[in-house]
Coordinates of C-alpha atoms in Angstrom, one line a residue:
Chain T
M1 CA 0.1 0.2 0.0
A2 CA 1.4 3.6 -0.6
G3 CA 1.2 6.0 2.0
K4 CA 2.4 9.8 2.2
T5 CA 3.1 12.4 4.5
H6 CA 4.8 15.7 3.6
K7 CA 8.3 14.4 3.4
I8 CA 8.4 10.3 2.9
L9 CA 7.1 9.0 0.6
F10 CA 6.6 5.0 1.4
I11 CA 6.2 2.5 -1.0
N12 CA 5.7 -1.2 -1.0
V13 CA 7.1 -3.0 -4.1
T14 CA 5.7 -6.4 -5.0
S15 CA 6.2 -9.0 -7.5
Q16 CA 3.9 -11.4 -9.0
K17 CA 6.2 -14.6 -8.8
Q18 CA 6.4 -13.9 -5.0
N19 CA 3.7 -15.6 -3.4
N20 CA 5.2 -16.2 0.5
G21 CA 4.0 -12.8 1.3
Q22 CA 7.0 -10.7 1.3
G23 CA 7.5 -7.5 -0.1
N24 CA 10.2 -5.4 -1.1
Y25 CA 10.2 -1.7 0.6
F26 CA 12.0 0.9 0.0
C27 CA 11.6 4.8 1.9
L28 CA 12.1 7.8 -0.3
Q29 CA 12.9 11.0 1.2
H30 CA 11.5 13.7 -1.6
K31 CA 14.0 16.4 -1.6
Q32 CA 16.7 13.6 -2.3
V33 CA 15.1 12.4 -5.1
D34 CA 13.7 14.2 -7.7
L35 CA 11.1 12.9 -10.8
P36 CA 13.9 13.2 -13.7
I37 CA 16.8 11.5 -11.7
L38 CA 14.0 8.4 -11.2
Q39 CA 13.2 8.3 -14.8
R40 CA 16.8 8.4 -15.9
E41 CA 17.8 6.0 -13.4
R42 CA 15.2 3.5 -14.3
E43 CA 16.3 4.1 -18.1
R44 CA 19.7 3.1 -17.1
E45 CA 18.6 0.3 -15.0
R46 CA 16.2 -1.0 -18.2
E47 CA 20.0 -0.9 -20.5
G48 CA 21.7 -2.4 -17.6
K49 CA 24.1 0.1 -17.2
G50 CA 23.5 1.7 -13.9
E51 CA 24.1 0.0 -10.5
A52 CA 20.5 0.0 -8.2
L53 CA 19.3 3.0 -7.2
A54 CA 18.4 2.6 -4.2
S55 CA 22.2 2.1 -3.2
K56 CA 23.0 4.6 -5.0
I57 CA 21.2 7.2 -3.0
A58 CA 22.2 4.8 0.4
K59 CA 25.7 5.9 -1.3
N60 CA 25.5 10.0 -2.0
D61 CA 23.8 10.4 1.3
G62 CA 24.8 8.0 3.9
N63 CA 22.3 8.1 6.6
N64 CA 21.2 12.0 6.1
G65 CA 17.2 11.1 6.9
L66 CA 17.3 8.0 4.1
S67 CA 16.4 4.3 5.3
F68 CA 16.0 1.2 3.3
L69 CA 15.2 -2.6 4.6
P70 CA 16.7 -5.5 3.4
N71 CA 15.7 -6.6 -0.2
S72 CA 15.0 -3.0 -1.4
T73 CA 14.9 -3.1 -5.3
I74 CA 14.8 -0.1 -8.1
L75 CA 11.8 0.6 -9.3
S76 CA 12.0 -0.5 -13.1
S77 CA 9.7 -1.7 -15.8
N78 CA 11.9 -5.0 -15.9
N79 CA 11.7 -5.9 -12.5
I80 CA 7.7 -4.8 -12.0
Q81 CA 5.0 -7.0 -13.2
N82 CA 2.4 -6.1 -10.6
L83 CA -0.4 -3.3 -12.3
Q84 CA -0.8 -2.4 -9.2
V85 CA 2.9 -1.3 -8.5
Q86 CA 2.9 0.6 -12.0
T87 CA 0.2 2.8 -10.6
F88 CA 1.7 3.5 -7.6
C89 CA 4.6 4.3 -10.0
C90 CA 1.9 6.5 -11.8
F91 CA 1.0 7.8 -8.4
L92 CA 4.8 8.3 -7.4
S93 CA 5.8 10.7 -10.2
Q94 CA 2.5 12.5 -10.0
S95 CA 3.6 13.3 -6.2
F96 CA 6.9 14.1 -6.8
H97 CA 5.5 16.9 -9.3
F98 CA 3.4 18.2 -7.0
L99 CA 6.0 18.7 -4.5
R100 CA 8.7 19.8 -6.8
E101 CA 6.5 22.4 -8.0
R102 CA 5.0 23.2 -4.7
E103 CA 8.4 24.3 -3.3
R104 CA 8.7 26.1 -6.5
E105 CA 5.5 27.9 -5.8
R106 CA 6.7 28.8 -2.3
M107 CA 10.3 30.0 -3.3
A108 CA 8.9 32.2 -6.1
C109 CA 6.5 33.8 -3.8
F110 CA 8.4 34.4 -0.8
D111 CA 11.7 35.5 -1.9
R112 CA 12.0 39.1 -0.2
A113 CA 15.0 40.6 -1.9
S114 CA 14.9 41.9 -5.1
P115 CA 17.0 39.7 -7.4
A116 CA 18.6 42.4 -9.5
L117 CA 19.2 44.7 -6.0
K118 CA 21.1 41.7 -4.3
E119 CA 23.1 40.8 -7.8
T120 CA 24.4 43.8 -8.4
L121 CA 25.2 44.6 -4.6
L122 CA 26.9 41.3 -4.7
K123 CA 29.2 42.6 -7.7
I124 CA 30.0 45.3 -6.3
H125 CA 31.1 43.6 -3.1
S126 CA 33.4 41.0 -5.2
A127 CA 34.7 43.9 -7.3
Q128 CA 38.7 43.7 -6.8
K129 CA 38.9 47.5 -7.6
P130 CA 36.9 50.1 -6.2
T131 CA 34.3 50.7 -9.4
E132 CA 32.3 53.5 -10.6
M133 CA 28.3 52.7 -10.9
D134 CA 25.4 55.4 -11.3
Q135 CA 22.6 52.2 -12.0
R136 CA 18.8 52.6 -11.6
L137 CA 16.9 49.4 -11.2
F138 CA 13.2 49.1 -12.2
E139 CA 10.8 46.5 -10.9
F140 CA 7.1 45.0 -11.0
G141 CA 5.2 47.5 -9.0
A142 CA 6.9 50.8 -9.5
V143 CA 9.4 49.9 -7.6
E144 CA 13.1 52.1 -8.0
Y145 CA 16.5 51.3 -6.9
H146 CA 19.1 54.0 -7.3
I147 CA 22.9 52.3 -6.5
K148 CA 25.9 54.8 -6.5
S149 CA 29.3 54.1 -6.0
S150 CA 32.3 56.2 -6.3
S151 CA 36.1 54.9 -6.9
S152 CA 36.9 57.5 -4.7
D153 CA 34.9 56.5 -2.0
P154 CA 34.7 52.9 -2.2
Q155 CA 33.8 52.3 1.3
Y156 CA 30.0 53.3 0.8
V157 CA 27.6 52.8 -1.5
Y158 CA 24.4 55.2 -1.6
L159 CA 21.0 53.3 -2.5
S160 CA 18.2 55.3 -3.1
I161 CA 14.5 53.6 -2.9
S162 CA 11.3 54.9 -3.8
S163 CA 7.9 52.5 -3.9
P164 CA 4.4 53.7 -4.0
L165 CA 2.7 53.3 -0.3
L166 CA 1.1 50.9 0.9
S167 CA -2.0 52.4 2.1
Q168 CA -3.9 55.2 -0.1
E169 CA -4.6 57.2 2.9
V170 CA -1.0 58.3 3.4
S171 CA -0.1 61.1 1.5
L172 CA 2.7 61.0 -0.2
A173 CA 3.8 64.6 1.3
Q174 CA 3.8 62.9 5.0
G175 CA 6.5 59.8 3.5
I176 CA 7.7 57.3 5.7
S177 CA 6.0 56.7 8.7
P178 CA 8.3 56.5 11.9
G179 CA 7.9 53.2 12.6
T180 CA 9.1 51.9 9.1
V181 CA 11.9 54.6 9.5
Q182 CA 12.8 52.5 13.2
T183 CA 12.6 49.2 11.6
I184 CA 15.0 50.3 8.8
K185 CA 17.3 51.5 11.5
G186 CA 17.4 48.5 13.1
I187 CA 18.5 46.5 9.9
R188 CA 22.1 46.1 10.2
S189 CA 22.7 49.3 11.7
D190 CA 26.7 49.2 11.9
M191 CA 26.2 48.7 8.5
V192 CA 23.3 50.6 7.2
E193 CA 22.7 54.4 8.0
L194 CA 19.9 56.2 7.0
I195 CA 20.4 59.7 5.1
E196 CA 18.4 62.5 5.6
P197 CA 16.8 64.3 3.7
A198 CA 16.6 61.4 0.9
T199 CA 17.6 61.6 -2.8
E200 CA 15.6 64.3 -4.7
G201 CA 12.2 62.0 -6.5
Y202 CA 13.1 59.2 -4.1
Q203 CA 11.5 58.3 -0.4
L204 CA 14.3 56.7 1.1
T205 CA 18.3 57.0 1.0
L206 CA 21.1 54.8 2.6
R207 CA 24.5 54.6 2.9
L208 CA 25.8 51.0 2.8
N209 CA 29.0 50.3 4.6
F210 CA 30.7 47.3 2.3
Y211 CA 34.0 47.5 4.2
K212 CA 32.0 46.1 7.2
I213 CA 30.5 43.5 5.7
P214 CA 32.4 40.2 6.3
Q215 CA 33.9 38.0 3.5
G216 CA 32.6 34.4 2.6
K217 CA 29.3 33.1 3.3
E218 CA 28.2 35.7 5.7
S219 CA 28.2 38.2 3.2
S220 CA 25.7 36.8 1.2
K221 CA 23.5 36.8 3.9
I222 CA 24.1 40.6 4.9
I223 CA 23.9 41.7 1.5
T224 CA 20.3 39.5 1.0
E225 CA 19.1 41.5 4.1
M226 CA 19.8 44.6 2.7
A227 CA 18.1 44.0 -0.9
S228 CA 15.2 43.0 1.0
I229 CA 14.4 46.5 2.6
Q230 CA 11.6 47.7 0.2
A231 CA 10.0 44.4 1.3
A232 CA 10.4 45.7 5.1
I233 CA 8.8 49.1 4.1
L234 CA 6.0 47.9 2.7
S235 CA 5.7 45.4 5.7
C236 CA 5.5 47.9 8.2
Q237 CA 2.5 49.7 7.5
L238 CA 0.5 46.5 7.4
K239 CA 2.2 45.2 10.8
E240 CA 1.7 48.2 12.7
M241 CA -2.6 48.0 11.6
L242 CA -2.2 44.0 12.5
G243 CA 0.0 44.9 15.8
N244 CA -3.1 46.8 16.8
V245 CA -5.1 43.7 16.8
A246 CA -2.6 41.6 19.6
S247 CA -2.4 45.5 21.7
R248 CA -6.7 45.4 22.0
N249 CA -6.7 48.8 22.1
T250 CA -9.4 48.7 19.5
S251 CA -12.1 50.7 20.7
P252 CA -15.8 48.4 19.8
G253 CA -17.7 48.1 16.9
M254 CA -16.6 48.1 12.9
Y255 CA -14.2 50.5 11.5
K256 CA -14.2 51.6 8.3
P257 CA -12.4 49.1 5.5
I258 CA -8.8 50.4 5.2
K259 CA -7.9 50.0 1.1
L260 CA -4.3 48.9 0.2
V261 CA -3.0 49.0 -2.6
Y262 CA 0.2 46.4 -2.8
H263 CA 0.0 45.1 -6.6
P264 CA -0.8 47.8 -9.3
R265 CA -5.0 47.6 -10.0
E266 CA -5.3 44.9 -7.3
P267 CA -6.0 46.6 -4.2
F268 CA -7.1 44.6 -1.1
F269 CA -9.2 45.6 2.1
V270 CA -8.0 45.5 6.0
V271 CA -10.9 45.9 8.5
R272 CA -10.2 46.5 12.0
Q273 CA -13.1 44.6 14.3
P274 CA -13.1 43.9 18.0
G275 CA -10.8 40.8 19.0
K276 CA -9.8 40.3 14.7
T277 CA -8.6 41.7 11.6
T278 CA -10.2 40.6 8.5
A279 CA -8.6 40.9 5.4
V280 CA -10.7 40.8 2.3
F281 CA -9.2 40.1 -1.3
P282 CA -11.2 40.9 -4.2
M283 CA -9.9 38.1 -6.9
R284 CA -9.7 39.2 -10.5
F285 CA -8.8 37.5 -13.8
Q286 CA -8.2 37.6 -17.0
E287 CA -9.7 34.5 -18.8
K288 CA -12.4 32.2 -17.2
T289 CA -10.2 29.2 -17.5
D290 CA -8.3 31.1 -14.7
V291 CA -11.3 31.8 -12.8
I292 CA -12.9 28.3 -12.5
I293 CA -9.3 27.4 -11.5
A294 CA -9.0 29.8 -9.1
T295 CA -12.5 29.1 -7.9
A296 CA -11.5 25.0 -6.9
F297 CA -8.5 26.7 -5.4
F298 CA -10.5 28.6 -3.2
Q299 CA -12.8 25.6 -2.3
E300 CA -9.9 23.5 -1.1
L301 CA -8.4 26.6 0.5
M302 CA -11.5 27.0 2.6
D303 CA -11.7 22.8 3.4
V304 CA -8.4 22.7 4.4
G305 CA -8.1 25.7 6.5
S306 CA -11.7 24.6 8.4
S307 CA -10.1 21.2 9.3
E308 CA -9.2 20.2 12.6
A309 CA -5.1 20.2 11.9
W310 CA -5.4 23.5 11.0
T311 CA -6.9 25.3 13.6
K312 CA -3.9 28.2 14.4
V313 CA -3.9 29.0 10.9
P314 CA -6.2 32.4 10.1
L315 CA -10.1 30.8 8.9
C316 CA -10.0 31.8 5.6
A317 CA -13.6 31.9 3.9
W318 CA -14.5 32.3 0.0
S319 CA -17.7 34.0 -1.5
P320 CA -18.8 34.8 -4.4
I321 CA -20.6 37.9 -3.0
P322 CA -18.9 40.9 -1.5
P323 CA -18.7 40.7 2.1
P324 CA -20.7 42.4 4.7
E325 CA -17.4 43.9 5.8
L326 CA -17.3 46.0 2.4
R327 CA -20.6 47.5 2.3
G328 CA -20.3 51.0 1.3
E329 CA -17.3 50.6 -1.0
Q330 CA -16.9 51.9 -4.4
M331 CA -18.5 49.7 -7.5
E332 CA -15.0 49.4 -8.9
D333 CA -14.0 47.8 -5.9
L334 CA -16.9 45.4 -5.9
S335 CA -16.4 44.0 -9.4
T336 CA -14.9 41.2 -9.7
N337 CA -15.3 37.4 -11.5
G338 CA -13.2 35.4 -8.8
G339 CA -15.3 36.4 -5.8
F340 CA -13.9 37.3 -2.2
V341 CA -11.3 35.6 -0.2
S342 CA -11.5 36.5 3.5
F343 CA -8.8 36.0 6.5
D344 CA -9.3 36.4 10.1
I345 CA -6.4 37.5 11.8
L346 CA -6.2 36.6 15.6
P347 CA -3.9 38.1 18.1
H348 CA -1.7 34.7 18.1
H349 CA -0.9 35.0 14.8
V350 CA 0.5 38.2 14.8
K351 CA 2.7 37.7 18.1
G352 CA 6.3 37.3 17.8
K353 CA 8.0 36.2 14.7
R354 CA 4.7 35.4 13.4
L355 CA 3.5 38.9 12.4
D356 CA 6.5 39.0 9.9
K357 CA 5.2 35.5 8.5
T358 CA 1.6 37.0 8.5
V359 CA 2.1 40.0 7.2
W360 CA 4.4 39.1 3.9
N361 CA 2.0 36.3 3.3
L362 CA -1.4 38.3 2.7
L363 CA 0.8 40.8 0.9
N364 CA 2.0 38.2 -1.8
F365 CA -1.6 36.4 -1.8
Y366 CA -2.7 37.9 -5.1
A367 CA 1.1 36.5 -6.9
F368 CA 0.7 33.3 -4.7
V369 CA -2.9 32.5 -6.5
K370 CA -1.9 34.0 -9.8
Y371 CA 1.5 31.7 -10.3
H372 CA -0.5 28.8 -9.0
V373 CA -3.0 29.3 -11.9
K374 CA 0.0 29.6 -14.1
C375 CA 1.5 26.6 -13.1
T376 CA -1.8 24.5 -13.5
R377 CA -2.3 25.5 -16.8
G378 CA 1.2 24.2 -17.5
F379 CA 0.3 21.2 -15.9
I380 CA -2.7 20.7 -17.9
Q381 CA -1.0 21.0 -20.8
R382 CA 1.6 18.5 -20.0
R383 CA -0.3 16.2 -19.1
M384 CA -2.3 16.4 -22.3
R385 CA 0.7 16.2 -24.4
K386 CA 2.0 13.1 -22.3
R387 CA -1.6 11.6 -23.0
L388 CA -1.4 12.4 -26.7
D389 CA 1.9 10.9 -26.9
N390 CA 0.7 7.7 -25.3
L391 CA -2.2 7.7 -28.0
V392 CA 0.2 8.4 -30.8
K393 CA 2.8 5.8 -29.9
I394 CA 0.6 2.6 -29.6
L395 CA -0.8 4.1 -32.8
H396 CA 2.6 4.4 -34.4
T397 CA 3.9 1.0 -33.0
A398 CA 1.0 -0.9 -34.1
G399 CA 1.4 0.4 -37.4
S400 CA 5.3 -0.4 -37.8
E401 CA 4.8 -3.4 -36.2
E402 CA 5.0 -6.4 -39.0
G403 CA 2.1 -8.9 -39.3
G404 CA 0.0 -7.2 -36.9
Y405 CA -0.6 -7.0 -33.2
A406 CA -4.2 -8.0 -33.7
D407 CA -5.2 -10.3 -30.5
D408 CA -1.6 -10.2 -28.8
P409 CA -2.3 -9.1 -24.9
Q410 CA 1.4 -8.6 -25.2
A411 CA 1.0 -5.2 -27.3
Q412 CA -1.7 -3.8 -25.0
V413 CA 0.2 -1.4 -22.0
A414 CA -1.0 -1.8 -18.5
G415 CA -1.0 0.8 -16.3
C416 CA -2.5 3.7 -18.0
G417 CA -5.4 2.0 -20.3
C418 CA -3.9 2.9 -23.3
I419 CA -5.7 1.6 -26.3
S420 CA -4.5 -1.3 -27.4
S421 CA -3.2 -1.8 -31.2
F422 CA -5.9 -1.4 -33.8
I423 CA -4.0 -1.5 -37.4
S424 CA -2.7 -5.0 -38.9
V425 CA -1.2 -5.7 -42.3
P426 CA -3.6 -7.2 -44.5
K427 CA -2.9 -10.6 -46.0
P428 CA -1.0 -10.0 -49.4
N429 CA 1.2 -8.1 -47.7
T430 CA 2.7 -10.9 -45.7
G431 CA 3.7 -13.2 -48.8
R432 CA 5.3 -9.8 -50.0
R433 CA 7.0 -9.3 -46.8
R434 CA 8.4 -13.2 -47.1
C435 CA 9.7 -12.4 -50.5
R436 CA 11.3 -9.4 -49.2
N437 CA 13.2 -11.3 -46.3
F438 CA 14.5 -14.4 -48.7
T439 CA 15.7 -11.7 -51.0
K440 CA 17.5 -10.1 -48.2
K441 CA 19.1 -13.0 -47.1
I442 CA 19.9 -14.2 -50.6
K443 CA 21.9 -11.0 -50.5
R444 CA 23.5 -11.5 -47.6
L445 CA 25.3 -14.5 -48.3
R446 CA 28.8 -14.0 -48.5
C447 CA 30.7 -16.1 -50.8
P448 CA 34.0 -17.6 -49.2
I449 CA 35.9 -17.5 -52.3
K450 CA 36.4 -13.9 -53.7
I451 CA 36.5 -13.6 -57.6
R452 CA 37.1 -10.3 -59.1
G453 CA 34.2 -8.9 -61.4
F454 CA 31.6 -11.3 -59.8
R455 CA 29.9 -8.9 -57.8
R456 CA 29.4 -6.8 -61.0
F457 CA 28.4 -10.0 -62.5
R458 CA 25.6 -11.2 -59.5
R459 CA 24.1 -7.6 -59.4
R460 CA 23.5 -7.9 -63.2
W461 CA 22.4 -11.7 -63.2
L462 CA 21.7 -13.1 -60.5
T463 CA 18.8 -10.7 -58.5
V464 CA 15.9 -11.9 -58.2
P465 CA 13.1 -10.2 -59.8
K466 CA 10.2 -8.4 -58.2
F467 CA 7.1 -9.6 -58.8
S468 CA 3.9 -7.3 -58.8
S469 CA 0.5 -8.1 -57.6
P470 CA -2.3 -8.5 -60.4
F471 CA -4.3 -7.5 -57.9
K472 CA -3.2 -4.3 -57.0
Y473 CA -4.5 -1.0 -57.9
T474 CA -3.6 2.6 -57.8
K475 CA -5.9 5.2 -56.1
L476 CA -7.2 7.9 -58.3
D477 CA -7.0 11.2 -57.0
Chain F
M1 CA -17.9 0.0 -15.9
A2 CA -21.4 1.5 -15.0
N3 CA -24.3 -0.7 -16.7
S4 CA -26.1 2.4 -18.8
L5 CA -22.1 2.9 -20.1
R6 CA -21.8 -0.1 -21.1
L7 CA -25.3 -0.4 -22.8
Y8 CA -24.3 2.8 -24.5
L9 CA -21.0 1.8 -25.8
T10 CA -22.2 -1.6 -27.1
C11 CA -25.1 0.0 -28.6
I12 CA -22.9 2.3 -30.2
R13 CA -20.6 -0.9 -31.4
N14 CA -23.5 -2.7 -33.0
T15 CA -24.5 0.6 -35.1
L16 CA -21.1 1.3 -36.2
E17 CA -20.2 -2.6 -37.2
A18 CA -23.6 -2.0 -39.1
A19 CA -22.8 1.5 -40.6
M20 CA -19.5 1.1 -41.2
C21 CA -20.2 -0.6 -44.8
L22 CA -17.9 1.6 -46.9
Q23 CA -16.8 1.9 -50.2
N24 CA -15.2 3.6 -52.8
F25 CA -17.1 6.1 -54.6
P26 CA -16.3 8.8 -56.7
C27 CA -17.2 12.7 -56.6
Q28 CA -20.8 13.1 -58.8
E29 CA -20.1 16.6 -59.1
V30 CA -16.2 16.8 -60.2
E31 CA -14.6 14.5 -62.5
R32 CA -11.4 12.9 -61.1
H33 CA -12.6 13.3 -57.7
N34 CA -12.9 11.6 -54.1
K35 CA -14.7 13.4 -51.7
P36 CA -16.3 11.7 -48.6
E37 CA -20.1 12.3 -49.3
V38 CA -20.8 12.9 -45.5
E39 CA -19.6 16.1 -45.5
L40 CA -21.5 17.2 -48.7
K41 CA -24.2 19.2 -47.9
Y42 CA -26.1 18.8 -50.9
V43 CA -26.4 14.8 -50.2
Y44 CA -29.0 12.6 -48.3
V45 CA -27.4 11.0 -45.4
S46 CA -28.6 8.3 -42.8
M47 CA -28.0 9.7 -39.1
I48 CA -28.9 7.8 -36.2
L49 CA -28.6 9.7 -32.6
I50 CA -28.0 7.4 -29.6
C51 CA -28.2 9.4 -26.1
R52 CA -27.4 8.0 -22.5
N53 CA -28.7 10.9 -20.8
E54 CA -29.5 14.9 -21.8
A55 CA -25.3 15.7 -21.5
E56 CA -24.0 12.3 -23.3
K57 CA -24.8 11.3 -26.7
C58 CA -23.5 9.5 -30.1
L59 CA -24.4 11.1 -33.8
I60 CA -23.4 8.4 -36.3
E61 CA -24.1 9.7 -40.1
T62 CA -23.7 7.6 -42.8
S63 CA -23.3 7.9 -47.0
I64 CA -21.8 5.4 -49.0
N65 CA -18.0 6.2 -48.8
S66 CA -17.8 7.7 -45.6
L67 CA -18.9 7.6 -41.6
R68 CA -18.8 10.5 -39.3
I69 CA -19.3 10.2 -35.5
S70 CA -19.9 12.9 -33.5
L71 CA -19.7 12.8 -30.0
K72 CA -21.0 15.0 -26.9
V73 CA -19.0 14.5 -23.4
K74 CA -20.6 14.3 -20.3
Q75 CA -19.7 17.9 -18.1
A76 CA -21.0 17.9 -14.9
D77 CA -19.5 21.3 -13.4
E78 CA -17.6 24.2 -14.5
L79 CA -13.9 22.4 -14.0
E80 CA -15.3 19.2 -16.3
N81 CA -16.1 21.8 -18.9
I82 CA -12.9 23.6 -19.1
L83 CA -10.6 21.0 -19.4
T84 CA -13.2 18.7 -21.5
K85 CA -12.6 21.8 -23.9
K86 CA -9.2 22.2 -23.2
F87 CA -8.5 18.3 -24.1
L88 CA -10.6 17.8 -27.2
R89 CA -9.7 21.0 -28.6
F90 CA -6.3 19.5 -28.1
L91 CA -6.6 16.3 -29.8
S92 CA -8.4 18.2 -32.8
M93 CA -5.9 20.6 -33.5
R94 CA -3.6 17.3 -33.8
A95 CA -5.9 15.2 -35.6
E96 CA -3.4 14.0 -38.2
A97 CA -1.8 12.0 -35.5
F98 CA -4.6 9.8 -35.4
Q99 CA -5.9 10.0 -38.9
V100 CA -9.7 8.8 -38.6
L101 CA -10.0 12.3 -36.3
R102 CA -11.5 15.2 -37.3
R103 CA -10.3 18.7 -37.2
K104 CA -13.3 20.5 -36.2
P105 CA -16.0 19.1 -34.3
V106 CA -19.6 19.0 -35.8
Q107 CA -21.3 21.9 -34.4
G108 CA -23.2 21.0 -30.9
Y109 CA -20.7 18.2 -30.3
D110 CA -17.2 18.3 -28.5
L111 CA -15.3 15.7 -30.7
S112 CA -15.9 14.5 -34.3
F113 CA -14.1 11.4 -36.1
L114 CA -14.6 10.9 -40.2
I115 CA -13.8 7.8 -41.2
T116 CA -13.6 6.9 -44.4
N117 CA -13.1 4.0 -47.3
Y118 CA -10.0 4.2 -47.5
H119 CA -9.2 4.0 -43.6
C120 CA -11.7 0.7 -43.7
E121 CA -9.4 -0.6 -46.6
E122 CA -6.4 0.0 -44.5
M123 CA -7.0 -1.0 -41.2
Q124 CA -9.2 -3.7 -39.9
K125 CA -13.0 -2.6 -39.4
H126 CA -13.5 -4.3 -36.3
K127 CA -10.1 -3.1 -34.5
L128 CA -11.2 0.1 -35.8
I129 CA -14.6 -0.1 -33.7
D130 CA -13.0 -1.3 -30.6
F131 CA -10.4 2.2 -31.3
I132 CA -13.3 4.6 -31.1
V133 CA -15.1 3.0 -28.1
Q134 CA -12.0 2.7 -26.5
F135 CA -11.4 6.1 -27.1
M136 CA -14.6 7.4 -25.9
E137 CA -13.9 5.5 -22.7
D138 CA -10.4 6.8 -22.4
I139 CA -11.4 10.3 -22.6
D140 CA -14.4 10.2 -19.8
K141 CA -11.6 8.7 -17.5
E142 CA -8.8 11.4 -18.9
I143 CA -11.1 14.0 -17.9
S144 CA -12.0 12.8 -14.6
E145 CA -8.0 11.8 -13.6
L146 CA -7.7 15.7 -14.6
K147 CA -10.2 17.0 -12.4
M148 CA -8.8 14.9 -9.8
S149 CA -5.6 16.1 -10.3
V150 CA -6.2 19.8 -10.3
N151 CA -8.0 19.2 -7.0
T152 CA -5.3 17.4 -5.4
R153 CA -3.0 19.9 -6.7
G154 CA -5.0 22.9 -5.3
R155 CA -5.3 21.2 -1.8
L156 CA -1.6 20.5 -1.9
V157 CA -0.7 24.2 -2.4
A158 CA -3.5 25.2 -0.2
A159 CA -1.5 23.4 2.6
E160 CA 1.7 24.5 1.8
F161 CA 0.4 28.4 1.7
L162 CA -1.3 27.9 5.0
K163 CA 1.6 26.7 6.4
Q164 CA 3.2 29.5 6.3
F165 CA 1.1 31.0 9.2
I166 CA 2.3 28.3 11.4

């Protein structure tokens, strides 16, 4: 039987020949074994080139979380004769796909550091000679960075940031809130200094002291923190709002919803209520397919969030109509095709380190959903292609094989329900084929005595004539 | 297999066995042309409609040298609807790989096959019928599996998202 937990996949491999009830077991950790590796190993094992996958993994990884019981065997088509195991292999490969793509989705959406800024700062830090640089970087969401370094003053690099503020209630003239300034000052205070006033056209200018950054692996970590400053600015405002939930200083009654814009044209609302804060996301998609895939995802999100194992996470709800908290808002903000997703943030969700995680997750919810929809579409496309390949492969295999496989059960590929061969060569062609084989054999006959010129003589006088069938007809176009 | 599905497929199989008696027939309008008569609008073709329920049906149109089979696949909800449309459109666009598949389905149906007398000469008739019946079964199965995969995937992704709050 196959079972699955978060990170360990357990598979029972049985063979038809073994009737003594003993099974072969082997245990995989998903991070160690990747689907393409598994497929390559299968092919190698089929060709008899590679050693057993199980023993190879054991050698490479030692005792790093992998365990193998005796009689472990490779999952290859040569060893597997049980239809049930082939089904498990399909399930396994699908699970690997899901797990791998899950990790990819998680990493893509929750990366706080700006990759372009990080790369530029790393380049400056690792440069052997002091370089003159005056570079502007633009990012999605109207974020602009200005990096300036001079060869006369190689110790310092000036970084200016322009980012649209999260809430529309705070006017641009006020600039960044004092809480945000305090947070920025707290990031590596010995290496990062806030310059006031900021460079013209930017909200924030920082002076980075690169001489204080240690060499080695630590430098990458520090530069990543510096590249995440824009994420810190955005998170601060929402943190202040959610932080009030924990402080219990709110007066009873519902407050007016606060409209926040992180992604352009995709605002979301934060509503402060006694004892909790509700974040409401109006979802909009361009295509109907995206709407349906996202709706299925929201249903699953609600199901998972309301289960007993997930009581610690914020309660999630989806509705096709605007929730009562948003009554009175503008029509353009409430007209959606993907419904409304709400998260109830309670005080224990914003305690300590969880506040940062909660804020970042809420800010990136739109990006997460859009990425999931895109990956799902790609998954559907890949699966369709694979199915088509399976159908066409059977078709072509049946058509190219001689004699046809009309009633041969081995021609049917089990496990995926593929269509059995249906093309068989018509009867007159078998005679032609036998004649062809016979002529090939004659041609291959090698005379032990070599006579000069005999080859030409044989080609001219000793070739077998081609017979044309009197019943053959040509199609008229 | 459900009883109603078995009866439905058996009915289609029997009808195809009776209808798939095709012979060469040159075009009566244009000299030296040979066209599938079932595709011509001015030619009278006999039609048989086999319905499993309101959502699933099969239309078989026969003529002297060609046979057209149009299928309407069941779509229980919106997700199955888009998956069916996507998958069948995907197959139709690659119809040359299947030889007997029509590029554009008949109006009102999801998928169409066009079998001519040449196909019957190259292939065995009973195997062709087996292929079509098996194809219908496989399409249903594939759509169900796709839907399950999408829902499973959504569940896993939702769990991953919520895990970030812990």
